[in-house]
Coordinates of C-alpha atoms in Angstrom, one line a residue:
X1103 CA -67.6 -31.0 -93.3
X1104 CA -70.1 -29.2 -91.0
X1105 CA -73.0 -29.8 -93.4
X1106 CA -72.3 -33.5 -93.6
X1107 CA -72.0 -33.7 -89.8
X1108 CA -75.4 -31.9 -89.5
X1109 CA -77.0 -34.4 -92.0
X1110 CA -75.6 -37.3 -90.0
X1111 CA -77.0 -35.9 -86.8
X1112 CA -80.3 -35.3 -88.4
X1113 CA -80.4 -39.0 -89.4
X1114 CA -79.7 -40.2 -85.9
X1115 CA -83.3 -40.4 -84.7
X1116 CA -84.3 -42.4 -87.8
X1117 CA -81.4 -44.8 -87.2
X1118 CA -82.2 -45.2 -83.6
X1119 CA -85.9 -45.8 -84.4
X1120 CA -85.0 -48.5 -87.0
X1121 CA -82.7 -50.2 -84.4
X1122 CA -85.1 -50.1 -81.5
X1123 CA -88.0 -51.4 -83.7
X1124 CA -86.4 -54.8 -83.5
X1125 CA -85.7 -54.6 -79.8
X1126 CA -87.7 -56.3 -77.1
X1127 CA -88.1 -53.2 -75.0
X1128 CA -87.9 -49.5 -76.0
X1129 CA -89.3 -46.2 -75.1
X1130 CA -91.0 -43.3 -77.0
X1131 CA -91.4 -40.0 -75.3
X1132 CA -92.6 -36.5 -75.8
X1133 CA -92.1 -33.5 -73.4
X1134 CA -92.6 -29.8 -72.9
X1135 CA -89.5 -27.8 -72.2
X1136 CA -88.6 -24.7 -70.3
X1137 CA -85.1 -23.3 -70.8
X1138 CA -83.3 -20.7 -68.7
X1139 CA -79.9 -19.5 -69.9
X1140 CA -77.2 -19.0 -67.4
X1141 CA -73.8 -17.3 -67.5
X1142 CA -73.1 -14.8 -70.4
X1143 CA -76.1 -16.1 -72.4
X1144 CA -78.4 -15.1 -69.6
X1145 CA -77.8 -11.4 -70.3
X1146 CA -79.1 -11.8 -73.9
X1147 CA -81.9 -14.4 -73.6
X1148 CA -84.5 -14.5 -70.8
X1149 CA -86.1 -17.9 -71.3
X1150 CA -87.5 -20.2 -73.9
X1151 CA -90.3 -22.8 -74.4
X1152 CA -90.5 -25.8 -76.7
X1153 CA -91.2 -29.5 -77.3
X1154 CA -89.0 -32.6 -77.4
X1155 CA -89.2 -36.1 -78.9
X1156 CA -87.2 -39.1 -77.8
X1157 CA -86.6 -42.7 -78.7
X1158 CA -84.5 -45.1 -76.5
X1159 CA -83.6 -48.7 -76.3
X1160 CA -83.6 -50.3 -72.8
X1161 CA -80.7 -52.7 -72.4
X1162 CA -81.8 -56.1 -71.3
X1163 CA -80.9 -57.1 -67.7
X1164 CA -79.1 -53.7 -67.2
X1165 CA -80.3 -50.4 -65.7
X1166 CA -79.3 -48.4 -68.8
X1167 CA -81.0 -47.0 -71.9
X1168 CA -79.5 -45.6 -75.1
X1169 CA -81.3 -43.4 -77.6
X1170 CA -81.6 -40.1 -79.4
X1171 CA -83.8 -37.0 -78.9
X1172 CA -84.7 -33.9 -80.8
X1173 CA -86.0 -30.6 -79.3
X1174 CA -87.2 -27.3 -80.7
X1175 CA -87.4 -24.2 -78.5
X1176 CA -88.5 -20.6 -79.2
X1177 CA -87.2 -17.7 -77.2
X1178 CA -88.1 -14.6 -79.2
X1179 CA -91.0 -13.4 -81.4
X1180 CA -91.8 -10.1 -83.0
X1181 CA -94.8 -9.2 -85.3
X1182 CA -95.1 -5.8 -87.0
X1183 CA -97.1 -4.2 -89.8
X1184 CA -94.8 -3.0 -92.7
X1185 CA -95.1 -1.9 -96.3
X1186 CA -93.9 -4.5 -98.8
X1187 CA -93.1 -3.8 -102.5
X1188 CA -93.5 -6.4 -105.2
X1189 CA -91.2 -6.8 -108.3
X1190 CA -93.7 -5.0 -110.5
X1191 CA -93.7 -1.9 -108.2
X1192 CA -97.0 -2.5 -106.4
X1193 CA -97.1 -2.2 -102.7
X1194 CA -99.1 -3.9 -100.0
X1195 CA -99.3 -3.7 -96.2
X1196 CA -98.6 -7.0 -94.4
X1197 CA -97.3 -8.7 -91.3
X1198 CA -93.6 -9.1 -90.9
X1199 CA -92.7 -11.9 -88.4
X1200 CA -89.3 -12.5 -86.9
X1201 CA -88.8 -15.7 -84.8
X1202 CA -85.8 -16.7 -82.7
X1203 CA -85.3 -20.4 -82.0
X1204 CA -82.8 -23.1 -81.1
X1205 CA -82.9 -26.8 -81.6
X1206 CA -80.9 -29.7 -80.1
X1207 CA -80.2 -33.1 -81.6
X1208 CA -78.6 -35.4 -79.0
X1209 CA -77.6 -38.9 -78.4
X1210 CA -78.8 -39.9 -74.9
X1211 CA -77.9 -42.3 -72.2
X1212 CA -79.7 -42.9 -68.9
X1213 CA -78.8 -44.9 -65.8
X1214 CA -81.8 -45.9 -63.7
X1215 CA -81.3 -46.3 -59.9
X1216 CA -84.5 -48.3 -59.7
X1217 CA -85.5 -49.8 -63.0
X1218 CA -89.1 -50.8 -63.7
X1219 CA -90.4 -49.6 -60.3
X1220 CA -93.3 -47.4 -59.5
X1221 CA -90.9 -44.5 -59.0
X1222 CA -87.6 -44.7 -61.0
X1223 CA -85.0 -42.0 -60.5
X1224 CA -82.2 -41.8 -63.1
X1225 CA -79.1 -39.9 -64.2
X1226 CA -78.8 -38.7 -67.8
X1227 CA -76.1 -37.6 -70.1
X1228 CA -76.4 -36.3 -73.7
X1229 CA -74.1 -35.3 -76.5
X1230 CA -74.9 -33.7 -79.8
X1231 CA -75.4 -30.5 -81.8
X1232 CA -77.2 -27.3 -81.0
X1233 CA -78.1 -24.8 -83.7
X1234 CA -79.7 -21.3 -83.5
X1235 CA -81.9 -19.7 -86.1
X1236 CA -83.6 -16.4 -86.7
X1237 CA -86.1 -16.4 -89.5
X1238 CA -88.0 -13.5 -91.1
X1239 CA -91.3 -14.2 -92.7
X1240 CA -93.4 -11.7 -94.7
X1241 CA -97.0 -12.9 -94.8
X1242 CA -99.2 -12.9 -97.9
X1243 CA -102.3 -10.8 -97.1
X1244 CA -104.3 -13.0 -99.5
X1245 CA -103.3 -16.2 -97.8
X1246 CA -105.4 -16.4 -94.7
X1247 CA -103.6 -19.6 -93.4
X1248 CA -100.1 -18.2 -93.9
X1249 CA -98.9 -21.3 -95.6
X1250 CA -97.3 -19.5 -98.5
X1251 CA -95.4 -16.4 -97.3
X1252 CA -94.4 -13.7 -99.7
X1253 CA -90.9 -14.0 -98.5
X1254 CA -88.9 -16.1 -96.0
X1255 CA -85.3 -15.9 -95.0
X1256 CA -82.8 -16.8 -92.3
X1257 CA -81.4 -13.6 -90.9
X1258 CA -78.9 -15.4 -88.6
X1259 CA -77.9 -19.1 -88.3
X1260 CA -75.1 -20.8 -86.4
X1261 CA -74.5 -23.9 -84.4
X1262 CA -72.1 -25.7 -82.1
X1263 CA -71.6 -29.1 -80.4
X1264 CA -72.9 -29.4 -76.9
X1265 CA -73.0 -31.7 -73.9
X1266 CA -75.7 -32.0 -71.2
X1267 CA -76.0 -33.8 -67.9
X1268 CA -78.8 -34.0 -65.4
X1269 CA -81.2 -36.2 -63.5
X1270 CA -84.9 -37.0 -63.5
X1271 CA -87.6 -39.3 -62.2
X1272 CA -90.2 -41.5 -63.8
X1273 CA -93.5 -42.5 -62.3
X1274 CA -95.3 -45.6 -63.6
X1275 CA -98.6 -44.0 -64.4
X1276 CA -100.0 -47.2 -65.9
X1277 CA -99.9 -49.0 -62.5
X1278 CA -102.6 -46.7 -61.3
X1279 CA -105.1 -48.4 -63.6
X1280 CA -105.9 -52.0 -63.0
X1281 CA -106.7 -52.8 -66.6
X1282 CA -103.5 -51.3 -68.0
X1283 CA -100.3 -53.3 -68.1
X1284 CA -97.6 -51.9 -65.7
X1285 CA -94.5 -50.3 -67.0
X1286 CA -96.3 -49.1 -70.1
X1287 CA -97.0 -45.3 -69.6
X1288 CA -94.7 -43.1 -67.5
X1289 CA -94.8 -39.5 -66.3
X1290 CA -91.3 -38.1 -66.6
X1291 CA -89.8 -34.9 -65.1
X1292 CA -86.1 -34.0 -65.4
X1293 CA -83.6 -31.1 -65.3
X1294 CA -80.3 -30.8 -67.3
X1295 CA -77.5 -28.4 -67.6
X1296 CA -76.3 -27.9 -71.2
X1297 CA -72.9 -26.5 -72.1
X1298 CA -71.6 -25.8 -75.6
X1299 CA -69.2 -23.8 -77.7
X1300 CA -69.4 -20.2 -78.9
X1301 CA -72.4 -19.4 -81.1
X1302 CA -73.9 -16.3 -82.8
X1303 CA -77.6 -15.7 -82.3
X1304 CA -80.2 -13.0 -82.3
X1305 CA -83.0 -11.8 -80.0
X1306 CA -85.9 -9.6 -81.1
X1307 CA -87.1 -9.3 -77.5
X1308 CA -85.1 -6.6 -75.6
X1309 CA -83.0 -8.5 -73.1
X1310 CA -82.1 -7.4 -69.6
X1311 CA -78.8 -5.9 -70.9
X1312 CA -77.9 -5.4 -74.5
X1313 CA -74.6 -3.5 -74.2
X1314 CA -72.5 -6.4 -75.5
X1315 CA -74.1 -7.1 -78.8
X1316 CA -71.9 -7.6 -81.9
X1317 CA -74.2 -5.8 -84.3
X1318 CA -77.7 -4.8 -85.2
X1319 CA -80.0 -6.4 -87.7
X1320 CA -82.1 -4.2 -89.9
X1321 CA -84.5 -5.0 -92.8
X1322 CA -85.5 -2.5 -95.6
X1323 CA -89.2 -1.7 -96.3
X1324 CA -90.9 0.9 -98.5
X1325 CA -93.3 3.6 -97.3
X1326 CA -96.5 3.3 -99.4
X1327 CA -97.2 7.1 -99.3
X1328 CA -93.7 8.5 -99.9
X1329 CA -92.1 5.5 -101.8
X1330 CA -89.1 6.0 -99.6
X1331 CA -87.3 2.8 -98.4
X1332 CA -86.7 2.9 -94.7
X1333 CA -84.8 0.5 -92.4
X1334 CA -86.7 -1.3 -89.7
X1335 CA -84.7 -2.5 -86.7
X1336 CA -85.2 -6.2 -86.2
X1337 CA -82.9 -7.1 -83.3
X1338 CA -79.4 -7.6 -82.0
X1339 CA -76.8 -10.2 -82.8
X1340 CA -74.9 -11.7 -79.8
X1341 CA -72.0 -14.1 -79.4
X1342 CA -71.5 -16.2 -76.3
X1343 CA -71.0 -19.8 -75.1
X1344 CA -74.1 -22.0 -74.9
X1345 CA -74.9 -22.2 -71.2
X1346 CA -78.4 -23.2 -70.2
X1347 CA -80.6 -25.0 -67.7
X1348 CA -83.4 -27.0 -69.2
X1349 CA -86.5 -28.3 -67.3
X1350 CA -88.8 -30.8 -68.9
X1351 CA -92.1 -32.6 -68.1
X1352 CA -93.5 -35.3 -70.4
X1353 CA -94.9 -38.7 -71.1
X1354 CA -93.1 -41.9 -72.0
X1355 CA -94.8 -44.8 -73.7
X1356 CA -93.3 -48.3 -73.6
X1357 CA -95.0 -50.8 -76.0
X1358 CA -95.7 -54.2 -74.5
X1359 CA -93.2 -56.9 -75.2

């Protein structure tokens, strides 16, 4: 069952965190991501930005670590003013926001060429699930913080299993400071290539080429003066294999044993 599989994958970081909390040595990391699609996906998406969180257990007396990571990335955003009609017939003008994003939940494994050194290069492999979402949100004009939208919906949602491989390097930032214990805080930079199955997704930003889209997405809004409902073009739906290069910089914290 895909839903049960997704729930299991969502529970992986919690399981990993519960396991490593009893370990003698473990890592907690956070990074900023830049993704650049390649292959067929590159014609539909230019690039994306996001954040990632990781927890990993370092095997004792071995240059390996095992863990899990979650990343969220946005690659398209559109904000327009539209007329919105309530159930009682009243109409207001408000912002309509459409956001394209994808998320990855991966099990991770790293092989360190020089473990616990000032500079530690490594190879990395990942396996997990990647899902794509396009959300539409109609803001409430009376809610300045935007916490309670008038309406929110998923226009397109799909996902697929994916694998990733790459390399990176860690620099022991803590060794620069005399009062800080070494091998505690690291600067981490890495690059990975991610490959996955076919997935349907949307892009509100006009891509380099949009001749191969499956269909258009439109949303209906009412004109306040004429009371005529008109269709507002939101974006295009595409279908391609997941093919992407991902570049990441971040910080890793390793609690003292």
